């Protein structure tokens, strides 16, 4: 190989190398810009907020922001959300009167989800003042490990209800769970689940913004602050 050819071959090698480096940098910048775009928004703006008519609502009804959780008492992530994100969210926005909080049942885990939802609707009807205590205690009862085991039974919801309402009328609660009205209220929640295309639990909505990652507290805060403007 003459020295001229060698130099040319060396040049094209460098050209290939430079091109490869430029492509890597371009791809990296694209990935970074995509990530920051998602992170800046943190949520997807929909046409409307879920209706909270006939739903449990905590907080000042005059609040400008409505926080809605689509949840399932059988869902481990919902329990985790309630224990990690919720306490801070409640302290910062619900207790201060800036936002209300509502919970809508999702039935992604079969019969046990239905039992939890029927109990939840029935407790709201019979003992509205004790609803949120029942709600929290039912999540507390979800096993930390082996959450696929059957635990959300009629016996369990009656036991939990009795723990929050010492003079509970168990027969009345069971009868209310079996009434058509309770099924209709669970059916209303299902309509909302379909209307808002809920694909995972928990799904958190701040007014009409569906939060991409429910554990991203900064994204939740940003959406609330936007709603408060
Ligand atoms: Ca409901």
PDB file of C-alpha atoms and ligand atoms in Angstrom:
ATOM      1  CA  UNK A   1       0.000   0.000   0.000  1.00  0.00           C
ATOM      2  CA  UNK A   2       1.449   3.372  -0.945  1.00  0.00           C
ATOM      3  CA  UNK A   3       1.633   6.034   1.706  1.00  0.00           C
ATOM      4  CA  UNK A   4      -0.987   8.098  -0.131  1.00  0.00           C
ATOM      5  CA  UNK A   5      -3.483   5.197  -0.095  1.00  0.00           C
ATOM      6  CA  UNK A   6      -2.719   4.478   3.551  1.00  0.00           C
ATOM      7  CA  UNK A   7      -3.434   8.101   4.407  1.00  0.00           C
ATOM      8  CA  UNK A   8      -6.715   7.917   2.482  1.00  0.00           C
ATOM      9  CA  UNK A   9      -7.716   4.672   4.229  1.00  0.00           C
ATOM     10  CA  UNK A  10      -6.849   6.273   7.558  1.00  0.00           C
ATOM     11  CA  UNK A  11      -8.950   9.303   6.652  1.00  0.00           C
ATOM     12  CA  UNK A  12     -12.032   7.251   5.847  1.00  0.00           C
ATOM     13  CA  UNK A  13     -11.573   5.298   9.085  1.00  0.00           C
ATOM     14  CA  UNK A  14     -11.661   8.595  10.987  1.00  0.00           C
ATOM     15  CA  UNK A  15     -14.654   9.679   8.920  1.00  0.00           C
ATOM     16  CA  UNK A  16     -16.524   6.504   9.936  1.00  0.00           C
ATOM     17  CA  UNK A  17     -15.509   7.045  13.555  1.00  0.00           C
ATOM     18  CA  UNK A  18     -16.600  10.709  13.562  1.00  0.00           C
ATOM     19  CA  UNK A  19     -19.903   9.780  11.934  1.00  0.00           C
ATOM     20  CA  UNK A  20     -20.492   7.094  14.561  1.00  0.00           C
ATOM     21  CA  UNK A  21     -19.733   9.571  17.375  1.00  0.00           C
ATOM     22  CA  UNK A  22     -22.059  12.176  15.886  1.00  0.00           C
ATOM     23  CA  UNK A  23     -24.853   9.612  15.579  1.00  0.00           C
ATOM     24  CA  UNK A  24     -24.363   8.523  19.206  1.00  0.00           C
ATOM     25  CA  UNK A  25     -24.475  12.153  20.386  1.00  0.00           C
ATOM     26  CA  UNK A  26     -27.535  12.889  18.264  1.00  0.00           C
ATOM     27  CA  UNK A  27     -29.374   9.844  19.633  1.00  0.00           C
ATOM     28  CA  UNK A  28     -28.396  10.758  23.202  1.00  0.00           C
ATOM     29  CA  UNK A  29     -29.643  14.343  22.755  1.00  0.00           C
ATOM     30  CA  UNK A  30     -32.899  13.056  21.266  1.00  0.00           C
ATOM     31  CA  UNK A  31     -33.416  10.685  24.201  1.00  0.00           C
ATOM     32  CA  UNK A  32     -32.638  13.459  26.719  1.00  0.00           C
ATOM     33  CA  UNK A  33     -35.013  15.901  25.018  1.00  0.00           C
ATOM     34  CA  UNK A  34     -37.785  13.271  24.944  1.00  0.00           C
ATOM     35  CA  UNK A  35     -37.264  12.550  28.640  1.00  0.00           C
ATOM     36  CA  UNK A  36     -37.348  16.185  29.683  1.00  0.00           C
ATOM     37  CA  UNK A  37     -40.435  16.748  27.561  1.00  0.00           C
ATOM     38  CA  UNK A  38     -42.234  13.953  29.451  1.00  0.00           C
ATOM     39  CA  UNK A  39     -40.856  15.137  32.784  1.00  0.00           C
ATOM     40  CA  UNK A  40     -41.903  18.754  32.223  1.00  0.00           C
ATOM     41  CA  UNK A  41     -45.474  17.757  31.581  1.00  0.00           C
ATOM     42  CA  UNK A  42     -45.680  14.843  33.973  1.00  0.00           C
ATOM     43  CA  UNK A  43     -49.222  14.238  32.847  1.00  0.00           C
ATOM     44  CA  UNK A  44     -51.653  14.142  29.978  1.00  0.00           C
ATOM     45  CA  UNK A  45     -54.348  16.778  29.662  1.00  0.00           C
ATOM     46  CA  UNK A  46     -57.773  15.290  28.907  1.00  0.00           C
ATOM     47  CA  UNK A  47     -61.008  16.982  27.883  1.00  0.00           C
ATOM     48  CA  UNK A  48     -62.560  16.915  31.336  1.00  0.00           C
ATOM     49  CA  UNK A  49     -62.093  15.908  34.960  1.00  0.00           C
ATOM     50  CA  UNK A  50     -63.886  12.800  36.286  1.00  0.00           C
ATOM     51  CA  UNK A  51     -67.260  13.585  37.840  1.00  0.00           C
ATOM     52  CA  UNK A  52     -67.234  13.089  41.610  1.00  0.00           C
ATOM     53  CA  UNK A  53     -71.028  12.938  41.888  1.00  0.00           C
ATOM     54  CA  UNK A  54     -71.933  10.037  44.212  1.00  0.00           C
ATOM     55  CA  UNK A  55     -68.245   9.557  45.092  1.00  0.00           C
ATOM     56  CA  UNK A  56     -66.600  10.001  48.481  1.00  0.00           C
ATOM     57  CA  UNK A  57     -65.099  13.491  48.627  1.00  0.00           C
ATOM     58  CA  UNK A  58     -62.629  14.581  51.307  1.00  0.00           C
ATOM     59  CA  UNK A  59     -61.795  18.233  51.883  1.00  0.00           C
ATOM     60  CA  UNK A  60     -63.290  21.651  51.213  1.00  0.00           C
ATOM     61  CA  UNK A  61     -65.974  21.365  48.490  1.00  0.00           C
ATOM     62  CA  UNK A  62     -65.057  24.913  47.391  1.00  0.00           C
ATOM     63  CA  UNK A  63     -61.459  23.888  46.580  1.00  0.00           C
ATOM     64  CA  UNK A  64     -60.309  24.757  43.065  1.00  0.00           C
ATOM     65  CA  UNK A  65     -58.564  21.448  42.492  1.00  0.00           C
ATOM     66  CA  UNK A  66     -60.077  17.979  42.433  1.00  0.00           C
ATOM     67  CA  UNK A  67     -57.719  15.052  43.000  1.00  0.00           C
ATOM     68  CA  UNK A  68     -59.189  11.707  41.978  1.00  0.00           C
ATOM     69  CA  UNK A  69     -57.658   8.311  42.586  1.00  0.00           C
ATOM     70  CA  UNK A  70     -58.808   5.379  40.503  1.00  0.00           C
ATOM     71  CA  UNK A  71     -57.887   2.534  42.837  1.00  0.00           C
ATOM     72  CA  UNK A  72     -58.485  -1.069  43.779  1.00  0.00           C
ATOM     73  CA  UNK A  73     -58.327  -2.427  47.340  1.00  0.00           C
ATOM     74  CA  UNK A  74     -56.646  -5.548  45.940  1.00  0.00           C
ATOM     75  CA  UNK A  75     -53.881  -3.570  44.198  1.00  0.00           C
ATOM     76  CA  UNK A  76     -50.448  -3.538  45.910  1.00  0.00           C
ATOM     77  CA  UNK A  77     -49.383  -0.284  44.195  1.00  0.00           C
ATOM     78  CA  UNK A  78     -52.512   1.437  45.533  1.00  0.00           C
ATOM     79  CA  UNK A  79     -51.601   0.384  49.062  1.00  0.00           C
ATOM     80  CA  UNK A  80     -48.028   1.623  48.472  1.00  0.00           C
ATOM     81  CA  UNK A  81     -49.320   4.930  47.051  1.00  0.00           C
ATOM     82  CA  UNK A  82     -51.578   5.395  50.077  1.00  0.00           C
ATOM     83  CA  UNK A  83     -48.641   4.876  52.409  1.00  0.00           C
ATOM     84  CA  UNK A  84     -46.018   6.927  50.570  1.00  0.00           C
ATOM     85  CA  UNK A  85     -47.508   9.687  48.394  1.00  0.00           C
ATOM     86  CA  UNK A  86     -50.921  10.238  49.993  1.00  0.00           C
ATOM     87  CA  UNK A  87     -49.878  11.441  53.499  1.00  0.00           C
ATOM     88  CA  UNK A  88     -47.818  14.317  52.045  1.00  0.00           C
ATOM     89  CA  UNK A  89     -50.461  15.131  49.433  1.00  0.00           C
ATOM     90  CA  UNK A  90     -53.176  15.270  52.101  1.00  0.00           C
ATOM     91  CA  UNK A  91     -51.046  17.481  54.347  1.00  0.00           C
ATOM     92  CA  UNK A  92     -50.034  19.894  51.578  1.00  0.00           C
ATOM     93  CA  UNK A  93     -53.268  20.253  49.645  1.00  0.00           C
ATOM     94  CA  UNK A  94     -56.346  18.584  51.172  1.00  0.00           C
ATOM     95  CA  UNK A  95     -55.887  19.665  54.804  1.00  0.00           C
ATOM     96  CA  UNK A  96     -55.096  23.202  53.601  1.00  0.00           C
ATOM     97  CA  UNK A  97     -58.378  23.442  51.655  1.00  0.00           C
ATOM     98  CA  UNK A  98     -56.669  23.750  48.276  1.00  0.00           C
ATOM     99  CA  UNK A  99     -57.878  20.445  46.866  1.00  0.00           C
ATOM    100  CA  UNK A 100     -60.487  17.747  47.398  1.00  0.00           C
ATOM    101  CA  UNK A 101     -59.748  14.045  47.164  1.00  0.00           C
ATOM    102  CA  UNK A 102     -62.047  11.379  45.756  1.00  0.00           C
ATOM    103  CA  UNK A 103     -61.700   7.657  45.278  1.00  0.00           C
ATOM    104  CA  UNK A 104     -63.223   5.678  42.413  1.00  0.00           C
ATOM    105  CA  UNK A 105     -63.271   1.875  42.408  1.00  0.00           C
ATOM    106  CA  UNK A 106     -61.487  -0.117  39.720  1.00  0.00           C
ATOM    107  CA  UNK A 107     -62.156  -3.844  39.398  1.00  0.00           C
ATOM    108  CA  UNK A 108     -58.903  -5.191  37.935  1.00  0.00           C
ATOM    109  CA  UNK A 109     -58.487  -8.078  40.397  1.00  0.00           C
ATOM    110  CA  UNK A 110     -61.744  -9.985  39.953  1.00  0.00           C
ATOM    111  CA  UNK A 111     -64.229 -10.998  42.609  1.00  0.00           C
ATOM    112  CA  UNK A 112     -62.241  -9.621  45.536  1.00  0.00           C
ATOM    113  CA  UNK A 113     -62.079  -6.177  43.909  1.00  0.00           C
ATOM    114  CA  UNK A 114     -65.863  -6.325  43.591  1.00  0.00           C
ATOM    115  CA  UNK A 115     -66.248  -7.270  47.274  1.00  0.00           C
ATOM    116  CA  UNK A 116     -64.023  -4.334  48.294  1.00  0.00           C
ATOM    117  CA  UNK A 117     -65.894  -1.947  46.009  1.00  0.00           C
ATOM    118  CA  UNK A 118     -69.356  -3.039  47.224  1.00  0.00           C
ATOM    119  CA  UNK A 119     -68.221  -2.700  50.837  1.00  0.00           C
ATOM    120  CA  UNK A 120     -66.744   0.727  50.099  1.00  0.00           C
ATOM    121  CA  UNK A 121     -69.961   2.008  48.479  1.00  0.00           C
ATOM    122  CA  UNK A 122     -72.068   0.540  51.308  1.00  0.00           C
ATOM    123  CA  UNK A 123     -69.925   2.092  54.038  1.00  0.00           C
ATOM    124  CA  UNK A 124     -70.180   5.452  52.263  1.00  0.00           C
ATOM    125  CA  UNK A 125     -73.975   5.143  52.299  1.00  0.00           C
ATOM    126  CA  UNK A 126     -74.397   3.828  55.858  1.00  0.00           C
ATOM    127  CA  UNK A 127     -71.519   5.487  57.737  1.00  0.00           C
ATOM    128  CA  UNK A 128     -70.268   8.411  55.605  1.00  0.00           C
ATOM    129  CA  UNK A 129     -68.360   9.928  58.552  1.00  0.00           C
ATOM    130  CA  UNK A 130     -66.361   6.717  58.918  1.00  0.00           C
ATOM    131  CA  UNK A 131     -65.778   6.126  55.208  1.00  0.00           C
ATOM    132  CA  UNK A 132     -62.144   7.272  55.017  1.00  0.00           C
ATOM    133  CA  UNK A 133     -61.206   5.355  58.161  1.00  0.00           C
ATOM    134  CA  UNK A 134     -62.680   2.231  56.605  1.00  0.00           C
ATOM    135  CA  UNK A 135     -60.925   2.959  53.308  1.00  0.00           C
ATOM    136  CA  UNK A 136     -57.515   3.267  54.972  1.00  0.00           C
ATOM    137  CA  UNK A 137     -58.011   0.274  57.239  1.00  0.00           C
ATOM    138  CA  UNK A 138     -59.026  -1.967  54.341  1.00  0.00           C
ATOM    139  CA  UNK A 139     -55.771  -1.086  52.553  1.00  0.00           C
ATOM    140  CA  UNK A 140     -53.907  -1.685  55.844  1.00  0.00           C
ATOM    141  CA  UNK A 141     -55.321  -5.207  55.846  1.00  0.00           C
ATOM    142  CA  UNK A 142     -53.913  -6.016  52.409  1.00  0.00           C
ATOM    143  CA  UNK A 143     -51.066  -8.513  53.037  1.00  0.00           C
ATOM    144  CA  UNK A 144     -47.628  -6.972  52.412  1.00  0.00           C
ATOM    145  CA  UNK A 145     -46.431 -10.183  50.809  1.00  0.00           C
ATOM    146  CA  UNK A 146     -48.471 -12.735  48.951  1.00  0.00           C
ATOM    147  CA  UNK A 147     -51.139 -10.206  47.979  1.00  0.00           C
ATOM    148  CA  UNK A 148     -52.408 -12.739  45.438  1.00  0.00           C
ATOM    149  CA  UNK A 149     -53.749 -14.883  48.255  1.00  0.00           C
ATOM    150  CA  UNK A 150     -57.479 -14.565  48.861  1.00  0.00           C
ATOM    151  CA  UNK A 151     -57.981 -12.068  51.674  1.00  0.00           C
ATOM    152  CA  UNK A 152     -60.648  -9.571  50.527  1.00  0.00           C
ATOM    153  CA  UNK A 153     -63.707 -11.531  51.631  1.00  0.00           C
ATOM    154  CA  UNK A 154     -67.111 -10.617  53.100  1.00  0.00           C
ATOM    155  CA  UNK A 155     -65.775 -11.697  56.504  1.00  0.00           C
ATOM    156  CA  UNK A 156     -62.771  -9.362  56.141  1.00  0.00           C
ATOM    157  CA  UNK A 157     -64.774  -6.279  55.135  1.00  0.00           C
ATOM    158  CA  UNK A 158     -67.242  -6.882  57.977  1.00  0.00           C
ATOM    159  CA  UNK A 159     -64.330  -7.256  60.410  1.00  0.00           C
ATOM    160  CA  UNK A 160     -62.700  -4.033  59.156  1.00  0.00           C
ATOM    161  CA  UNK A 161     -66.008  -2.175  59.235  1.00  0.00           C
ATOM    162  CA  UNK A 162     -66.582  -3.354  62.797  1.00  0.00           C
ATOM    163  CA  UNK A 163     -63.150  -2.097  63.801  1.00  0.00           C
ATOM    164  CA  UNK A 164     -63.979   1.441  62.617  1.00  0.00           C
ATOM    165  CA  UNK A 165     -67.651   1.365  63.700  1.00  0.00           C
ATOM    166  CA  UNK A 166     -67.782  -0.509  67.032  1.00  0.00           C
ATOM    167  CA  UNK A 167     -71.608  -0.626  67.097  1.00  0.00           C
ATOM    168  CA  UNK A 168     -71.776  -1.710  63.439  1.00  0.00           C
ATOM    169  CA  UNK A 169     -74.940  -3.446  62.287  1.00  0.00           C
ATOM    170  CA  UNK A 170     -73.228  -6.252  60.334  1.00  0.00           C
ATOM    171  CA  UNK A 171     -76.445  -7.656  58.857  1.00  0.00           C
ATOM    172  CA  UNK A 172     -77.405  -4.235  57.566  1.00  0.00           C
ATOM    173  CA  UNK A 173     -73.988  -3.738  55.966  1.00  0.00           C
ATOM    174  CA  UNK A 174     -74.074  -7.169  54.318  1.00  0.00           C
ATOM    175  CA  UNK A 175     -77.635  -6.558  53.099  1.00  0.00           C
ATOM    176  CA  UNK A 176     -76.607  -3.157  51.675  1.00  0.00           C
ATOM    177  CA  UNK A 177     -73.683  -4.777  49.824  1.00  0.00           C
ATOM    178  CA  UNK A 178     -76.174  -7.203  48.248  1.00  0.00           C
ATOM    179  CA  UNK A 179     -78.588  -4.464  47.159  1.00  0.00           C
ATOM    180  CA  UNK A 180     -78.901  -3.320  43.584  1.00  0.00           C
ATOM    181  CA  UNK A 181     -78.019   0.233  44.603  1.00  0.00           C
ATOM    182  CA  UNK A 182     -74.496  -0.796  45.647  1.00  0.00           C
ATOM    183  CA  UNK A 183     -74.011  -2.636  42.339  1.00  0.00           C
ATOM    184  CA  UNK A 184     -75.225   0.434  40.476  1.00  0.00           C
ATOM    185  CA  UNK A 185     -72.695   2.651  42.281  1.00  0.00           C
ATOM    186  CA  UNK A 186     -69.897   0.223  41.430  1.00  0.00           C
ATOM    187  CA  UNK A 187     -71.251   0.243  37.872  1.00  0.00           C
ATOM    188  CA  UNK A 188     -71.017   4.050  37.817  1.00  0.00           C
ATOM    189  CA  UNK A 189     -67.335   3.735  38.761  1.00  0.00           C
ATOM    190  CA  UNK A 190     -66.828   1.255  35.919  1.00  0.00           C
ATOM    191  CA  UNK A 191     -68.348   3.745  33.491  1.00  0.00           C
ATOM    192  CA  UNK A 192     -65.788   6.347  34.646  1.00  0.00           C
ATOM    193  CA  UNK A 193     -62.967   3.799  34.342  1.00  0.00           C
ATOM    194  CA  UNK A 194     -63.972   3.215  30.731  1.00  0.00           C
ATOM    195  CA  UNK A 195     -64.619   6.892  29.994  1.00  0.00           C
ATOM    196  CA  UNK A 196     -61.125   7.841  31.184  1.00  0.00           C
ATOM    197  CA  UNK A 197     -59.476   4.783  29.671  1.00  0.00           C
ATOM    198  CA  UNK A 198     -57.946   3.716  32.973  1.00  0.00           C
ATOM    199  CA  UNK A 199     -55.365   1.020  32.292  1.00  0.00           C
ATOM    200  CA  UNK A 200     -53.517   0.827  35.592  1.00  0.00           C
ATOM    201  CA  UNK A 201     -54.040   1.448  39.308  1.00  0.00           C
ATOM    202  CA  UNK A 202     -53.553   3.737  40.972  1.00  0.00           C
ATOM    203  CA  UNK A 203     -54.312   6.341  38.319  1.00  0.00           C
ATOM    204  CA  UNK A 204     -54.225   9.864  39.714  1.00  0.00           C
ATOM    205  CA  UNK A 205     -56.049  12.737  38.075  1.00  0.00           C
ATOM    206  CA  UNK A 206     -55.605  16.377  39.019  1.00  0.00           C
ATOM    207  CA  UNK A 207     -58.646  18.122  37.537  1.00  0.00           C
ATOM    208  CA  UNK A 208     -58.408  17.037  33.878  1.00  0.00           C
ATOM    209  CA  UNK A 209     -54.724  16.062  33.982  1.00  0.00           C
ATOM    210  CA  UNK A 210     -53.913  12.367  34.163  1.00  0.00           C
ATOM    211  CA  UNK A 211     -50.576  12.009  35.980  1.00  0.00           C
ATOM    212  CA  UNK A 212     -48.154   9.794  34.066  1.00  0.00           C
ATOM    213  CA  UNK A 213     -46.407   8.359  37.135  1.00  0.00           C
ATOM    214  CA  UNK A 214     -48.603   8.416  40.276  1.00  0.00           C
ATOM    215  CA  UNK A 215     -45.491   8.200  42.478  1.00  0.00           C
ATOM    216  CA  UNK A 216     -43.985  11.364  40.933  1.00  0.00           C
ATOM    217  CA  UNK A 217     -44.909  13.869  43.642  1.00  0.00           C
ATOM    218  CA  UNK A 218     -43.339  16.777  41.748  1.00  0.00           C
ATOM    219  CA  UNK A 219     -45.566  16.097  38.742  1.00  0.00           C
ATOM    220  CA  UNK A 220     -48.630  15.934  41.012  1.00  0.00           C
ATOM    221  CA  UNK A 221     -47.596  19.207  42.681  1.00  0.00           C
ATOM    222  CA  UNK A 222     -47.005  20.905  39.337  1.00  0.00           C
ATOM    223  CA  UNK A 223     -50.460  19.893  38.095  1.00  0.00           C
ATOM    224  CA  UNK A 224     -52.088  21.096  41.332  1.00  0.00           C
ATOM    225  CA  UNK A 225     -50.245  24.439  41.251  1.00  0.00           C
ATOM    226  CA  UNK A 226     -51.383  24.838  37.654  1.00  0.00           C
ATOM    227  CA  UNK A 227     -54.973  24.140  38.750  1.00  0.00           C
ATOM    228  CA  UNK A 228     -54.718  26.672  41.586  1.00  0.00           C
ATOM    229  CA  UNK A 229     -53.772  29.526  39.222  1.00  0.00           C
TER     230      UNK A 229
HETATM  231 CA1  LIG B   1     -67.797   5.016  43.720  1.00  0.00          CA
END
